[in-house]
PDB file of C-alpha atoms in Angstrom:
ATOM      1  CA  UNK A   1      -8.949  13.438   3.591  1.00 38.00           C
ATOM      2  CA  UNK A   2      -8.327  15.769   0.678  1.00 41.00           C
ATOM      3  CA  UNK A   3     -10.708  15.059  -2.194  1.00 43.00           C
ATOM      4  CA  UNK A   4     -12.495  12.244  -0.358  1.00 42.00           C
ATOM      5  CA  UNK A   5     -15.701  12.450   1.667  1.00 48.00           C
ATOM      6  CA  UNK A   6     -17.077   9.560   3.715  1.00 50.00           C
ATOM      7  CA  UNK A   7     -20.691   8.979   2.669  1.00 48.00           C
ATOM      8  CA  UNK A   8     -21.645   5.974   4.808  1.00 50.00           C
ATOM      9  CA  UNK A   9     -22.198   2.349   3.950  1.00 47.00           C
ATOM     10  CA  UNK A  10     -23.920  -0.845   4.985  1.00 49.00           C
ATOM     11  CA  UNK A  11     -23.105  -4.471   5.758  1.00 53.00           C
ATOM     12  CA  UNK A  12     -19.420  -3.910   6.490  1.00 59.00           C
ATOM     13  CA  UNK A  13     -19.007  -1.600   3.518  1.00 66.00           C
ATOM     14  CA  UNK A  14     -17.890   2.010   3.609  1.00 66.00           C
ATOM     15  CA  UNK A  15     -18.559   4.419   0.760  1.00 66.00           C
ATOM     16  CA  UNK A  16     -16.353   7.397  -0.099  1.00 63.00           C
ATOM     17  CA  UNK A  17     -17.185  10.116  -2.599  1.00 62.00           C
ATOM     18  CA  UNK A  18     -14.275  11.479  -4.561  1.00 56.00           C
ATOM     19  CA  UNK A  19     -13.942  13.717  -7.577  1.00 58.00           C
ATOM     20  CA  UNK A  20     -14.837  10.864  -9.963  1.00 63.00           C
ATOM     21  CA  UNK A  21     -17.859   9.534  -8.065  1.00 66.00           C
ATOM     22  CA  UNK A  22     -18.391   7.089  -5.255  1.00 74.00           C
ATOM     23  CA  UNK A  23     -16.041   4.244  -4.326  1.00 75.00           C
ATOM     24  CA  UNK A  24     -17.257   1.531  -1.958  1.00 77.00           C
ATOM     25  CA  UNK A  25     -14.703  -0.314   0.152  1.00 76.00           C
ATOM     26  CA  UNK A  26     -15.292  -3.423   2.250  1.00 77.00           C
ATOM     27  CA  UNK A  27     -13.071  -5.799   4.136  1.00 77.00           C
ATOM     28  CA  UNK A  28     -12.297  -9.054   2.432  1.00 79.00           C
ATOM     29  CA  UNK A  29     -14.576 -11.984   3.179  1.00 80.00           C
ATOM     30  CA  UNK A  30     -13.668 -15.655   3.287  1.00 81.00           C
ATOM     31  CA  UNK A  31     -15.669 -16.106   0.062  1.00 85.00           C
ATOM     32  CA  UNK A  32     -13.166 -13.768  -1.622  1.00 87.00           C
ATOM     33  CA  UNK A  33     -10.541 -16.525  -1.443  1.00 88.00           C
ATOM     34  CA  UNK A  34     -11.880 -17.553  -4.859  1.00 91.00           C
ATOM     35  CA  UNK A  35     -10.408 -14.310  -6.209  1.00 90.00           C
ATOM     36  CA  UNK A  36      -6.956 -14.855  -4.663  1.00 92.00           C
ATOM     37  CA  UNK A  37      -5.288 -15.707  -7.974  1.00 93.00           C
ATOM     38  CA  UNK A  38      -6.729 -12.669  -9.746  1.00 92.00           C
ATOM     39  CA  UNK A  39      -5.844 -10.356  -6.842  1.00 90.00           C
ATOM     40  CA  UNK A  40      -2.314 -11.777  -6.639  1.00 92.00           C
ATOM     41  CA  UNK A  41      -1.784 -11.157 -10.357  1.00 93.00           C
ATOM     42  CA  UNK A  42      -3.081  -7.578 -10.060  1.00 90.00           C
ATOM     43  CA  UNK A  43      -0.835  -6.766  -7.088  1.00 91.00           C
ATOM     44  CA  UNK A  44       2.266  -8.304  -8.675  1.00 93.00           C
ATOM     45  CA  UNK A  45       1.664  -6.518 -11.995  1.00 93.00           C
ATOM     46  CA  UNK A  46       1.222  -3.168 -10.220  1.00 91.00           C
ATOM     47  CA  UNK A  47       4.428  -3.638  -8.215  1.00 91.00           C
ATOM     48  CA  UNK A  48       6.415  -4.790 -11.266  1.00 94.00           C
ATOM     49  CA  UNK A  49       5.199  -1.757 -13.209  1.00 92.00           C
ATOM     50  CA  UNK A  50       6.156   0.542 -10.331  1.00 91.00           C
ATOM     51  CA  UNK A  51       9.608  -1.012 -10.012  1.00 93.00           C
ATOM     52  CA  UNK A  52      10.611  -0.500 -13.667  1.00 94.00           C
ATOM     53  CA  UNK A  53      13.744   1.628 -13.436  1.00 94.00           C
ATOM     54  CA  UNK A  54      14.189   0.825  -9.736  1.00 94.00           C
ATOM     55  CA  UNK A  55      14.983  -2.885  -9.949  1.00 94.00           C
ATOM     56  CA  UNK A  56      17.333  -4.260 -12.597  1.00 94.00           C
ATOM     57  CA  UNK A  57      14.836  -7.035 -13.416  1.00 94.00           C
ATOM     58  CA  UNK A  58      11.379  -5.889 -12.265  1.00 94.00           C
ATOM     59  CA  UNK A  59       9.681  -8.643 -14.285  1.00 94.00           C
ATOM     60  CA  UNK A  60      11.300 -11.186 -11.943  1.00 93.00           C
ATOM     61  CA  UNK A  61       9.809  -9.557  -8.825  1.00 93.00           C
ATOM     62  CA  UNK A  62       6.876 -11.148  -7.016  1.00 93.00           C
ATOM     63  CA  UNK A  63       5.373  -9.129  -4.134  1.00 91.00           C
ATOM     64  CA  UNK A  64       3.412 -12.128  -2.868  1.00 90.00           C
ATOM     65  CA  UNK A  65       2.204 -15.495  -4.070  1.00 93.00           C
ATOM     66  CA  UNK A  66      -1.338 -16.838  -4.210  1.00 94.00           C
ATOM     67  CA  UNK A  67      -0.995 -18.788  -0.949  1.00 94.00           C
ATOM     68  CA  UNK A  68       0.025 -15.590   0.876  1.00 91.00           C
ATOM     69  CA  UNK A  69      -2.958 -13.772  -0.635  1.00 90.00           C
ATOM     70  CA  UNK A  70      -5.326 -16.561   0.498  1.00 90.00           C
ATOM     71  CA  UNK A  71      -3.834 -16.353   4.007  1.00 87.00           C
ATOM     72  CA  UNK A  72      -4.338 -12.582   4.104  1.00 83.00           C
ATOM     73  CA  UNK A  73      -7.942 -12.850   2.904  1.00 83.00           C
ATOM     74  CA  UNK A  74      -8.849 -15.615   5.350  1.00 81.00           C
ATOM     75  CA  UNK A  75      -7.271 -13.704   8.268  1.00 76.00           C
ATOM     76  CA  UNK A  76      -9.280 -10.494   7.770  1.00 66.00           C
ATOM     77  CA  UNK A  77     -12.567 -11.619   9.379  1.00 54.00           C
ATOM     78  CA  UNK A  78     -10.673 -12.620  12.530  1.00 50.00           C
ATOM     79  CA  UNK A  79      -8.765  -9.294  12.417  1.00 46.00           C
ATOM     80  CA  UNK A  80      -5.435 -11.149  12.585  1.00 40.00           C
ATOM     81  CA  UNK A  81      -4.177  -9.317   9.528  1.00 40.00           C
ATOM     82  CA  UNK A  82      -5.667  -6.432   7.639  1.00 42.00           C
ATOM     83  CA  UNK A  83      -5.057  -2.783   6.949  1.00 43.00           C
ATOM     84  CA  UNK A  84      -4.848  -2.471  10.720  1.00 40.00           C
ATOM     85  CA  UNK A  85      -1.618  -4.407  11.171  1.00 47.00           C
ATOM     86  CA  UNK A  86       0.278  -2.681  13.975  1.00 47.00           C
ATOM     87  CA  UNK A  87       3.953  -1.865  13.658  1.00 50.00           C
ATOM     88  CA  UNK A  88       6.289  -3.345  16.295  1.00 54.00           C
ATOM     89  CA  UNK A  89       3.299  -4.287  18.461  1.00 66.00           C
ATOM     90  CA  UNK A  90       2.443  -0.613  19.075  1.00 78.00           C
ATOM     91  CA  UNK A  91      -1.376  -0.360  19.154  1.00 80.00           C
ATOM     92  CA  UNK A  92      -1.205   3.408  18.607  1.00 87.00           C
ATOM     93  CA  UNK A  93       0.429   2.959  15.180  1.00 88.00           C
ATOM     94  CA  UNK A  94      -1.549   1.544  12.251  1.00 87.00           C
ATOM     95  CA  UNK A  95       0.087   0.572   8.991  1.00 86.00           C
ATOM     96  CA  UNK A  96      -1.105  -0.112   5.466  1.00 84.00           C
ATOM     97  CA  UNK A  97       0.688  -1.826   2.654  1.00 81.00           C
ATOM     98  CA  UNK A  98       0.087  -3.751  -0.556  1.00 82.00           C
ATOM     99  CA  UNK A  99      -1.693  -0.732  -1.981  1.00 84.00           C
ATOM    100  CA  UNK A 100      -2.441  -1.577  -5.603  1.00 83.00           C
ATOM    101  CA  UNK A 101      -5.259  -0.851  -8.006  1.00 80.00           C
ATOM    102  CA  UNK A 102      -6.142  -2.534 -11.266  1.00 78.00           C
ATOM    103  CA  UNK A 103      -4.653  -0.609 -14.190  1.00 77.00           C
ATOM    104  CA  UNK A 104      -8.130   0.083 -15.589  1.00 78.00           C
ATOM    105  CA  UNK A 105      -9.230   1.808 -12.377  1.00 76.00           C
ATOM    106  CA  UNK A 106      -6.297   4.081 -11.613  1.00 78.00           C
ATOM    107  CA  UNK A 107      -6.719   7.827 -11.129  1.00 78.00           C
ATOM    108  CA  UNK A 108     -10.360   7.375 -10.108  1.00 76.00           C
ATOM    109  CA  UNK A 109     -10.043   7.701  -6.331  1.00 79.00           C
ATOM    110  CA  UNK A 110      -9.810   3.976  -5.570  1.00 82.00           C
ATOM    111  CA  UNK A 111      -6.442   4.143  -3.771  1.00 83.00           C
ATOM    112  CA  UNK A 112      -7.555   7.243  -1.865  1.00 85.00           C
ATOM    113  CA  UNK A 113     -10.702   5.398  -0.741  1.00 85.00           C
ATOM    114  CA  UNK A 114      -8.631   2.373   0.324  1.00 85.00           C
ATOM    115  CA  UNK A 115      -6.341   4.558   2.424  1.00 87.00           C
ATOM    116  CA  UNK A 116      -9.312   6.422   3.923  1.00 87.00           C
ATOM    117  CA  UNK A 117     -10.863   3.115   4.910  1.00 85.00           C
ATOM    118  CA  UNK A 118      -7.597   1.815   6.399  1.00 86.00           C
ATOM    119  CA  UNK A 119      -7.209   5.027   8.406  1.00 89.00           C
ATOM    120  CA  UNK A 120     -10.789   4.750   9.721  1.00 86.00           C
ATOM    121  CA  UNK A 121     -10.268   1.101  10.699  1.00 84.00           C
ATOM    122  CA  UNK A 122      -7.047   1.901  12.525  1.00 86.00           C
ATOM    123  CA  UNK A 123      -8.548   4.949  14.235  1.00 88.00           C
ATOM    124  CA  UNK A 124     -11.445   2.746  15.388  1.00 85.00           C
ATOM    125  CA  UNK A 125      -8.958   0.319  16.932  1.00 82.00           C
ATOM    126  CA  UNK A 126      -7.212   3.088  18.874  1.00 87.00           C
ATOM    127  CA  UNK A 127      -4.392   4.039  16.517  1.00 89.00           C
ATOM    128  CA  UNK A 128      -3.361   7.690  16.695  1.00 94.00           C
ATOM    129  CA  UNK A 129      -0.888   7.512  13.788  1.00 94.00           C
ATOM    130  CA  UNK A 130      -0.767   5.741  10.436  1.00 93.00           C
ATOM    131  CA  UNK A 131       2.380   4.550   8.678  1.00 93.00           C
ATOM    132  CA  UNK A 132       3.299   3.489   5.165  1.00 92.00           C
ATOM    133  CA  UNK A 133       6.573   2.825   3.366  1.00 91.00           C
ATOM    134  CA  UNK A 134       7.805   3.662  -0.124  1.00 92.00           C
ATOM    135  CA  UNK A 135      10.876   2.810  -2.168  1.00 92.00           C
ATOM    136  CA  UNK A 136      11.742   6.040  -3.991  1.00 94.00           C
ATOM    137  CA  UNK A 137      14.307   6.451  -6.782  1.00 94.00           C
ATOM    138  CA  UNK A 138      16.803   9.243  -6.140  1.00 92.00           C
ATOM    139  CA  UNK A 139      16.589  10.642  -9.668  1.00 89.00           C
ATOM    140  CA  UNK A 140      13.333  12.501  -8.921  1.00 85.00           C
ATOM    141  CA  UNK A 141      11.965  11.596 -12.376  1.00 84.00           C
ATOM    142  CA  UNK A 142      10.723   8.093 -11.553  1.00 90.00           C
ATOM    143  CA  UNK A 143       7.036   7.395 -10.867  1.00 87.00           C
ATOM    144  CA  UNK A 144       8.011   6.596  -7.263  1.00 90.00           C
ATOM    145  CA  UNK A 145       8.456  10.348  -6.706  1.00 92.00           C
ATOM    146  CA  UNK A 146       4.826  10.778  -7.767  1.00 89.00           C
ATOM    147  CA  UNK A 147       3.763   8.127  -5.215  1.00 89.00           C
ATOM    148  CA  UNK A 148       5.716   9.912  -2.486  1.00 92.00           C
ATOM    149  CA  UNK A 149       4.127  13.278  -3.337  1.00 92.00           C
ATOM    150  CA  UNK A 150       0.692  11.609  -3.446  1.00 91.00           C
ATOM    151  CA  UNK A 151       1.115  10.358   0.144  1.00 93.00           C
ATOM    152  CA  UNK A 152       2.398  13.750   1.264  1.00 95.00           C
ATOM    153  CA  UNK A 153      -0.666  15.507  -0.206  1.00 93.00           C
ATOM    154  CA  UNK A 154      -2.734  13.222   2.015  1.00 92.00           C
ATOM    155  CA  UNK A 155      -0.936  14.402   5.134  1.00 95.00           C
ATOM    156  CA  UNK A 156       1.848  11.819   5.403  1.00 96.00           C
ATOM    157  CA  UNK A 157       5.228  13.191   6.452  1.00 97.00           C
ATOM    158  CA  UNK A 158       8.663  11.607   6.313  1.00 95.00           C
ATOM    159  CA  UNK A 159       9.508   9.917   9.566  1.00 95.00           C
ATOM    160  CA  UNK A 160      12.685   8.142   8.421  1.00 95.00           C
ATOM    161  CA  UNK A 161      14.603   7.563   5.234  1.00 94.00           C
ATOM    162  CA  UNK A 162      17.431   5.205   4.436  1.00 94.00           C
ATOM    163  CA  UNK A 163      19.776   5.534   1.460  1.00 94.00           C
ATOM    164  CA  UNK A 164      20.118   2.395  -0.656  1.00 94.00           C
ATOM    165  CA  UNK A 165      22.928   2.216  -3.231  1.00 95.00           C
ATOM    166  CA  UNK A 166      22.518   1.025  -6.809  1.00 95.00           C
ATOM    167  CA  UNK A 167      23.325  -2.665  -7.086  1.00 94.00           C
ATOM    168  CA  UNK A 168      22.097  -3.454  -3.569  1.00 93.00           C
ATOM    169  CA  UNK A 169      20.634  -6.949  -3.330  1.00 92.00           C
ATOM    170  CA  UNK A 170      18.105  -6.842  -0.506  1.00 86.00           C
ATOM    171  CA  UNK A 171      15.973  -9.800   0.636  1.00 85.00           C
ATOM    172  CA  UNK A 172      12.877  -7.554   0.587  1.00 82.00           C
ATOM    173  CA  UNK A 173      13.310  -7.307  -3.177  1.00 84.00           C
ATOM    174  CA  UNK A 174      14.193 -10.988  -3.649  1.00 86.00           C
ATOM    175  CA  UNK A 175      17.852 -10.072  -4.067  1.00 87.00           C
ATOM    176  CA  UNK A 176      17.133  -8.416  -7.426  1.00 92.00           C
ATOM    177  CA  UNK A 177      19.698  -5.589  -7.622  1.00 94.00           C
ATOM    178  CA  UNK A 178      18.560  -1.979  -7.449  1.00 95.00           C
ATOM    179  CA  UNK A 179      19.033  -0.304 -10.834  1.00 95.00           C
ATOM    180  CA  UNK A 180      19.763   3.109  -9.295  1.00 95.00           C
ATOM    181  CA  UNK A 181      20.280   4.700  -5.889  1.00 96.00           C
ATOM    182  CA  UNK A 182      17.025   4.802  -3.931  1.00 95.00           C
ATOM    183  CA  UNK A 183      15.629   5.810  -0.577  1.00 94.00           C
ATOM    184  CA  UNK A 184      13.486   3.618   1.616  1.00 94.00           C
ATOM    185  CA  UNK A 185      11.052   6.128   3.127  1.00 94.00           C
ATOM    186  CA  UNK A 186       8.835   5.638   6.149  1.00 94.00           C
ATOM    187  CA  UNK A 187       5.905   8.068   6.222  1.00 95.00           C
ATOM    188  CA  UNK A 188       3.512   8.813   9.077  1.00 96.00           C
ATOM    189  CA  UNK A 189       0.314  10.746   9.556  1.00 96.00           C
ATOM    190  CA  UNK A 190      -1.543  11.691  12.725  1.00 96.00           C
ATOM    191  CA  UNK A 191      -5.069  10.292  12.857  1.00 94.00           C
ATOM    192  CA  UNK A 192      -6.333  12.986  15.301  1.00 83.00           C
TER     193      UNK A 192
END
């Protein structure tokens, strides 16, 4: 992974050294359910911020609620749901989503460490490819273009893209209309 070096870890933790120091990543534990509200708020704020200019009313968007976050956290130890969720039941294809970092910790290598960890988990479970999805504004000036380029610098390539017209009300975005034409992009990377 560009800019990220695995440095080991203990007790279910994995450390990665990036340009700004070391980031330690671990799978959620059942005890982390106590943080579900705080994590839910962080994820929703990050998504709302990212959707400014993409959705007509980004402040009305909720990526997930606290009950969904608690379910995700409690499922991790049993491996029912985690960064290793497989797409369409294909065990060779890992997927990650809900990638969000607290605003005070952005641009420090946290997201890169999270992706590195997800890739390692999926590789360990037999995945040969990793997939993620992005909603990208067509204007090229929106922050979503930066996210797309960020994934591509990490080896992700466009597998599919779907044009979405301005005004589209899609259930995945809680029927909040798109503020401008966008592309729904599916990216993949070989885990070789």
